[in-house]
Tab-separated table of C-alpha atoms in Angstrom:
chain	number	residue	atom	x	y	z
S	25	UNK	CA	25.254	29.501	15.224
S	26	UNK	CA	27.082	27.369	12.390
S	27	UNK	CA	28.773	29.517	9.929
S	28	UNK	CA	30.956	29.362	6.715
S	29	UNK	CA	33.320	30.365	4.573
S	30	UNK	CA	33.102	31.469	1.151
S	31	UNK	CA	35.558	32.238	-1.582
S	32	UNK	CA	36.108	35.575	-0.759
S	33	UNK	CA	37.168	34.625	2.824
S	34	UNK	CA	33.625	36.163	4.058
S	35	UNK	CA	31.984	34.086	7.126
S	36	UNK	CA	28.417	33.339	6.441
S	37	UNK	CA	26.095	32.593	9.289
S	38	UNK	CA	22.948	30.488	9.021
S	39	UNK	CA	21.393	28.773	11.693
S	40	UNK	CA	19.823	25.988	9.665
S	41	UNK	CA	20.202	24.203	6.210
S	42	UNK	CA	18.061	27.249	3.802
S	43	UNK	CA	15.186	26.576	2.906
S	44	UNK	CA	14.404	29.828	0.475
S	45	UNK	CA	17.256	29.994	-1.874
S	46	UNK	CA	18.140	33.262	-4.322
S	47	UNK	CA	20.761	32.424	-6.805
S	48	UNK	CA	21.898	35.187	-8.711
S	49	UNK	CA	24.160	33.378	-11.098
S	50	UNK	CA	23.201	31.007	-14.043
S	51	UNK	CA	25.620	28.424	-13.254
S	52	UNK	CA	25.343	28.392	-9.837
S	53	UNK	CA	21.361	28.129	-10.663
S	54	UNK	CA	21.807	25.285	-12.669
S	55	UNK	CA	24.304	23.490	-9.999
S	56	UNK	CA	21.747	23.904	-6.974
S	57	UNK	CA	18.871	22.341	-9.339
S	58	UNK	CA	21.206	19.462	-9.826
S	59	UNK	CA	22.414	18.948	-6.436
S	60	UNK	CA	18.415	18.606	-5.785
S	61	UNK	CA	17.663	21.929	-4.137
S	62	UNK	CA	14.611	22.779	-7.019
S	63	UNK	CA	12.228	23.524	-4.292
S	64	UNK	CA	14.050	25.231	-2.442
S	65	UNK	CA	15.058	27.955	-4.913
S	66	UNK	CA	12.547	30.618	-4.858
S	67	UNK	CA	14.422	32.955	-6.988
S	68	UNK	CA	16.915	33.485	-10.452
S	69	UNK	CA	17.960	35.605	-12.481
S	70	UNK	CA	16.546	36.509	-16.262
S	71	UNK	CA	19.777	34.493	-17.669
S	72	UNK	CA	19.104	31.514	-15.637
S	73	UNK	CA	17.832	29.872	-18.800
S	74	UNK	CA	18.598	25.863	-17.453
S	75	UNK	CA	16.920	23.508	-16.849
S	76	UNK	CA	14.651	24.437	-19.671
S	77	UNK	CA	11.220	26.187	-17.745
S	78	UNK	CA	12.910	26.555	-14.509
S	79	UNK	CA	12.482	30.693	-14.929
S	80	UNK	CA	8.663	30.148	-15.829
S	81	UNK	CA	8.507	27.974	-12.322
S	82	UNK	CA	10.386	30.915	-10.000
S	83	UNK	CA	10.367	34.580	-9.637
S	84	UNK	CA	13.067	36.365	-11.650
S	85	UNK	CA	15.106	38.972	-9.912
S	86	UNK	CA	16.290	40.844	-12.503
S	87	UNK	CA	19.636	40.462	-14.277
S	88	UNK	CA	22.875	39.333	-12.680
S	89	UNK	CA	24.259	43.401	-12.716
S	90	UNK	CA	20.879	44.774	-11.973
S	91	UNK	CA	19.300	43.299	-9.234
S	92	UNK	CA	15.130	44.161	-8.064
S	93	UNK	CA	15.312	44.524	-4.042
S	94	UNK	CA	11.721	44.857	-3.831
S	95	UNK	CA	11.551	41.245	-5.369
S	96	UNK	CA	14.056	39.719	-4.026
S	97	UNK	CA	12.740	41.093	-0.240
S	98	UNK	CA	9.071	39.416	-1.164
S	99	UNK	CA	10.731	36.030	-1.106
S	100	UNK	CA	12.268	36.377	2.262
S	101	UNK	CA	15.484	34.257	1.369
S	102	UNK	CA	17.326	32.763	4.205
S	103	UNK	CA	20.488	31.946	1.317
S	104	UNK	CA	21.737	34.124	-1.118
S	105	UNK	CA	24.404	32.786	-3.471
S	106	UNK	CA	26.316	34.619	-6.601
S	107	UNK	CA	29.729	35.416	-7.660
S	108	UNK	CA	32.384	38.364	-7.714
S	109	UNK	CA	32.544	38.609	-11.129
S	110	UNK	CA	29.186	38.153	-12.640
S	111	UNK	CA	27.149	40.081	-10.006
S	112	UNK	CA	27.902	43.815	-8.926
S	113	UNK	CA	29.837	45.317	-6.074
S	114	UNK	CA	26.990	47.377	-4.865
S	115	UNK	CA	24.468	45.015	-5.075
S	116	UNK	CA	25.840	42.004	-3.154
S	117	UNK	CA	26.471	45.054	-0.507
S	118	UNK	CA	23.257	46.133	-0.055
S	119	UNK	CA	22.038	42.411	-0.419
S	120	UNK	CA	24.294	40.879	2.331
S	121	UNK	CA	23.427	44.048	5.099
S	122	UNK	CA	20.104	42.150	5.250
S	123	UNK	CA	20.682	38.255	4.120
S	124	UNK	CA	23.192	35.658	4.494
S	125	UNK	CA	25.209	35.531	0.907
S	126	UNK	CA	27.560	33.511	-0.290
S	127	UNK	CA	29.803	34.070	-2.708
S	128	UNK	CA	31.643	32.190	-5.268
S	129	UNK	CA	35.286	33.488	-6.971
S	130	UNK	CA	36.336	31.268	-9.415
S	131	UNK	CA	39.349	31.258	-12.221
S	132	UNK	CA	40.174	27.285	-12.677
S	133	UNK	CA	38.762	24.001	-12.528
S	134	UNK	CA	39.584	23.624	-9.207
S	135	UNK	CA	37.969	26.719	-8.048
S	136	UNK	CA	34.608	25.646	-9.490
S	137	UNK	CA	34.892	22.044	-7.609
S	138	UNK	CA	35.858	23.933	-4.655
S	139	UNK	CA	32.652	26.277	-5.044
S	140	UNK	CA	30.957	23.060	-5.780
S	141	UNK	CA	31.776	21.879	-2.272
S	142	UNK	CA	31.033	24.858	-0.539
S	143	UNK	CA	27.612	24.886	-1.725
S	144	UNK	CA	27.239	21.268	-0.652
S	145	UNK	CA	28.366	22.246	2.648
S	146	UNK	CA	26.269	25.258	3.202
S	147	UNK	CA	23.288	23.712	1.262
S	148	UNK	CA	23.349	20.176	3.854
S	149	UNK	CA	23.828	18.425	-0.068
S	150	UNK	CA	27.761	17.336	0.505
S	151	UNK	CA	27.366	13.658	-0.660
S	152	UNK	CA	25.067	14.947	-3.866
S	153	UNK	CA	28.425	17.820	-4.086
S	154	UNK	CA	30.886	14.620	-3.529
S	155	UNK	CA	29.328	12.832	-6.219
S	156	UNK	CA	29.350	15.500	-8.449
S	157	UNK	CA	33.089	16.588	-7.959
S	158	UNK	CA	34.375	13.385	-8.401
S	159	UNK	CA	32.654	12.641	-11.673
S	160	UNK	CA	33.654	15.665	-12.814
S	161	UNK	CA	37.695	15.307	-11.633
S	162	UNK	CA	37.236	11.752	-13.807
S	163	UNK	CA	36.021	13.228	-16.879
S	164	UNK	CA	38.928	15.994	-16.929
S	165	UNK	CA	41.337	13.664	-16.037
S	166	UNK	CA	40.766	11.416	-19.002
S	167	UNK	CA	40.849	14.524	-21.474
S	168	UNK	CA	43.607	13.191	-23.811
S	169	UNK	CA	46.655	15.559	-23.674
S	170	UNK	CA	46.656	17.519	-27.117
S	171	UNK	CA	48.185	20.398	-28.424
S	172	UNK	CA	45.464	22.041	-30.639
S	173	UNK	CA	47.353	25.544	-31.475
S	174	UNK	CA	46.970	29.027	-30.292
S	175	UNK	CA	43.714	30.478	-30.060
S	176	UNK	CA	42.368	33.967	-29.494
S	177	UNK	CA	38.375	33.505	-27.735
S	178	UNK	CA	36.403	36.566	-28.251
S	179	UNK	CA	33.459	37.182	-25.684
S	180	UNK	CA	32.293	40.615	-27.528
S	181	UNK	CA	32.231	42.556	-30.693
S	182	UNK	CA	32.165	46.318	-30.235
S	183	UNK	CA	34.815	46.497	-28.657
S	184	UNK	CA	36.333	43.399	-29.870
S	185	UNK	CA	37.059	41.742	-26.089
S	186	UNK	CA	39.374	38.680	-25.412
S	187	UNK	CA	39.824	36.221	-22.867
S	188	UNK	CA	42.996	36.500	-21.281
S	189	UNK	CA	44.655	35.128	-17.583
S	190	UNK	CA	43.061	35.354	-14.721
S	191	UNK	CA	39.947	33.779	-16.287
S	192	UNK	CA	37.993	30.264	-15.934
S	193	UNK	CA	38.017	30.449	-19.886
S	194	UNK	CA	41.650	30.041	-19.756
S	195	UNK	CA	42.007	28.054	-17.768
S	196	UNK	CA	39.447	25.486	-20.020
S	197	UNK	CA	41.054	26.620	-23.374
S	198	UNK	CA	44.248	25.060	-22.276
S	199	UNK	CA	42.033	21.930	-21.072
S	200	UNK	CA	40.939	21.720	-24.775
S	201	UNK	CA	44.486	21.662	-25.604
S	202	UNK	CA	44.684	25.891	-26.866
S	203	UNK	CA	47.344	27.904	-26.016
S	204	UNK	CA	45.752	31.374	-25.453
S	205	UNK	CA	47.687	34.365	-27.123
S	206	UNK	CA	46.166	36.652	-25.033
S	207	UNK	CA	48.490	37.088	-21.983
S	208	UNK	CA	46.477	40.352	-20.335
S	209	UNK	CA	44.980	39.537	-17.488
S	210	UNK	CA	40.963	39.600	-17.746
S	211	UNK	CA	39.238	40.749	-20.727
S	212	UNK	CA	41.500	43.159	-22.547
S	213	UNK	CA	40.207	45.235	-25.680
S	214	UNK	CA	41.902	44.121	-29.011
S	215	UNK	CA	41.833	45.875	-32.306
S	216	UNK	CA	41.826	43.936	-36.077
S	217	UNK	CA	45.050	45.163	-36.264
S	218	UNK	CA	46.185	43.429	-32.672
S	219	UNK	CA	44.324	40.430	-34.378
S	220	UNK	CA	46.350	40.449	-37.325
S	221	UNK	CA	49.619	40.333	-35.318
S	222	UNK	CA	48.687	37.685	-32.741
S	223	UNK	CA	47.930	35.246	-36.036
S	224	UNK	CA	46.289	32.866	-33.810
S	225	UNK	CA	45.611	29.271	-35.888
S	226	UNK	CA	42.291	29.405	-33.938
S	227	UNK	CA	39.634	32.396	-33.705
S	228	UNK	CA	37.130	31.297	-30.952
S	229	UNK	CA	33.513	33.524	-31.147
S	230	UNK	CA	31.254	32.629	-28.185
S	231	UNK	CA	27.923	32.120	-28.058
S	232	UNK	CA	27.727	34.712	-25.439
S	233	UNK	CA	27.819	37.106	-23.758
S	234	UNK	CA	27.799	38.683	-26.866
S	235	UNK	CA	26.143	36.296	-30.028
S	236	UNK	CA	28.408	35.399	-32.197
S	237	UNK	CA	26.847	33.993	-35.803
S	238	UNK	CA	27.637	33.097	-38.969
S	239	UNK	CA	28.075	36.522	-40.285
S	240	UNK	CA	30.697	37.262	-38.191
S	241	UNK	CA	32.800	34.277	-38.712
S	242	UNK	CA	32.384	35.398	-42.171
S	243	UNK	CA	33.490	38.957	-41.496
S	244	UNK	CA	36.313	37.333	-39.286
S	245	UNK	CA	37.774	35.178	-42.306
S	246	UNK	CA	37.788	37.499	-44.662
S	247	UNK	CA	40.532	39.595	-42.232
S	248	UNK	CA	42.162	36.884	-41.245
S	249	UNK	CA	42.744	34.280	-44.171
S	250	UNK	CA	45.413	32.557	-42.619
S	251	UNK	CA	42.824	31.551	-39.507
S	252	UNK	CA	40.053	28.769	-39.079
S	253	UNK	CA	37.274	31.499	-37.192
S	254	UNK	CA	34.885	28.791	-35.614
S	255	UNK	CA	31.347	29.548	-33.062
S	256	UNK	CA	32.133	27.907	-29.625
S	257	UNK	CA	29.647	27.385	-26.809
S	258	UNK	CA	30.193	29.772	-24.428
S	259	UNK	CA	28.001	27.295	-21.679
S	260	UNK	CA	31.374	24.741	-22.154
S	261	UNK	CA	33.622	27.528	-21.462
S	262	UNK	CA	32.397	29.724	-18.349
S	263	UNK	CA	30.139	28.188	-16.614
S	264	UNK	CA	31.530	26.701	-13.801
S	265	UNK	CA	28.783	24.935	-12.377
S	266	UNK	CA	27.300	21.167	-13.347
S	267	UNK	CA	27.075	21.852	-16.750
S	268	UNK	CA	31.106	21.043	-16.644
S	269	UNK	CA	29.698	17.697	-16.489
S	270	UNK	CA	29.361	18.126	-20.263
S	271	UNK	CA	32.804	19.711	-20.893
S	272	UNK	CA	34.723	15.690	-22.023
S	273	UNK	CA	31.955	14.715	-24.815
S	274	UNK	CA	31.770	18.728	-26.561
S	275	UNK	CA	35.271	18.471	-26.455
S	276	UNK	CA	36.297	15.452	-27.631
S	277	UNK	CA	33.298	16.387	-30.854
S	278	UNK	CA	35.305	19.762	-30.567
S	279	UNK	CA	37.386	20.578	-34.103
């Protein structure tokens, strides 16, 4: 019986190419759609929300920290793929007692091509993955080497919530050409006051998890006067999947 490896070090045995697919990650969704494996997805998550109509086409399992057994048993998957940070603990237990799962753990670039690769592998897609990777490795190489300034990138409001190491967001903020202030590991708490201090020459509000508008940059500005408080798209920044095929052309728009 073939089996794999994911990037948790966990073996995964399958005895043919899937052919029922659960992806419980919206990247990941995204990625298996473009590595042609539509059909063969029978299940997503509420935030899978590309391609545009895919969740209308598929049967949502619930959210990526709350999953619906019930639902997910009705499909009868013979794959199960998601991640160690966006998905629970508990879940992807009780999930992989019954179904083969495959997990993703990513923090870089090169943890995302690597997942990329895996999934080609597992999936029978490896020259669609190939293809993929090395467009991908050719666009970030040809990012020209800037130094933009320090930037703090906030992911939530109440409690104001940072991107720090250990994170794929890093990792792309110093791709833009950022250097990150925030030298926690994860996604440490920060105050106004913690704000003040850091003085970053960048304030970076994603578009999610947590939606950053207008009114907040506003509310940002007028604390920090000395800052340029600016909306990012969260999709460039942490998702790790095929839409880092669009990473080069936001940032070289990016100011």
């Amino acid at each position: 019986m073939p089996f794999y490896t994911d990037q948790m070090k966990r073996s995964i045995h399958i005895s043919a190419y899937p052919q029922r697919i659960v992806s419980l990650v919206p990247s990941q969704t995204e990625l298996l759609v473009n590595l042609g494996l539509e059909d063969r997805l029978v299940g997503l998550t509420k935030f899978c929300v590309h391609p545009q109509g895919l969740k209308k086409q598929k049967t949502i399992i619930g959210g990526t920290k709350n999953f619906h057994f019930d639902k997910i048993a009705a499909l009868q998957p013979d794959l199960i793929i998601g991640n160690k940070e966006e998905n629970y603990q508990e879940g992807i237990e009780f999930l992989e007692k019954k179904y083969p799962v495959w997990m993703s753990d990513i923090y870089t670039l090169e943890d995302a091509l690597e997942m990329m690769k895996g999934i080609g592998e597992i999936t029978g897609t490896v020259a669609q993955a190939d293809n993929l990777i090395h467009e991908i490795s050719q666009d970030m190489a040809s990012l020209a080497a800037q130094n933009k300034g320090t930037a703090v990138y906030l992911i939530w409001k109440d409690p104001l919530m940072a991107a720090g190491l250990q994170t794929f967001i890093h990792d792309m903020l110093g791709r833009t050409g950022f250097t990150n202030l925030v030298q926690e590991p994860r996604y440490p708490e920060l105050s106004m006051e913690d704000l003040k201090k850091l003085s970053p020459d960048f304030l970076l509000l994603s578009s999610e998890p947590f939606p950053f508008k207008q009114k907040h940059i506003d509310e940002f500005a007028a604390q920090l006067p000395q800052t340029h408080v600016q909306l990012v798209d969260g999709e460039m920044f942490s998702w790790y999947g095929s839409r880092l095929r669009c990473f080069k052309e936001y940032v070289n728009k990016f100011t």
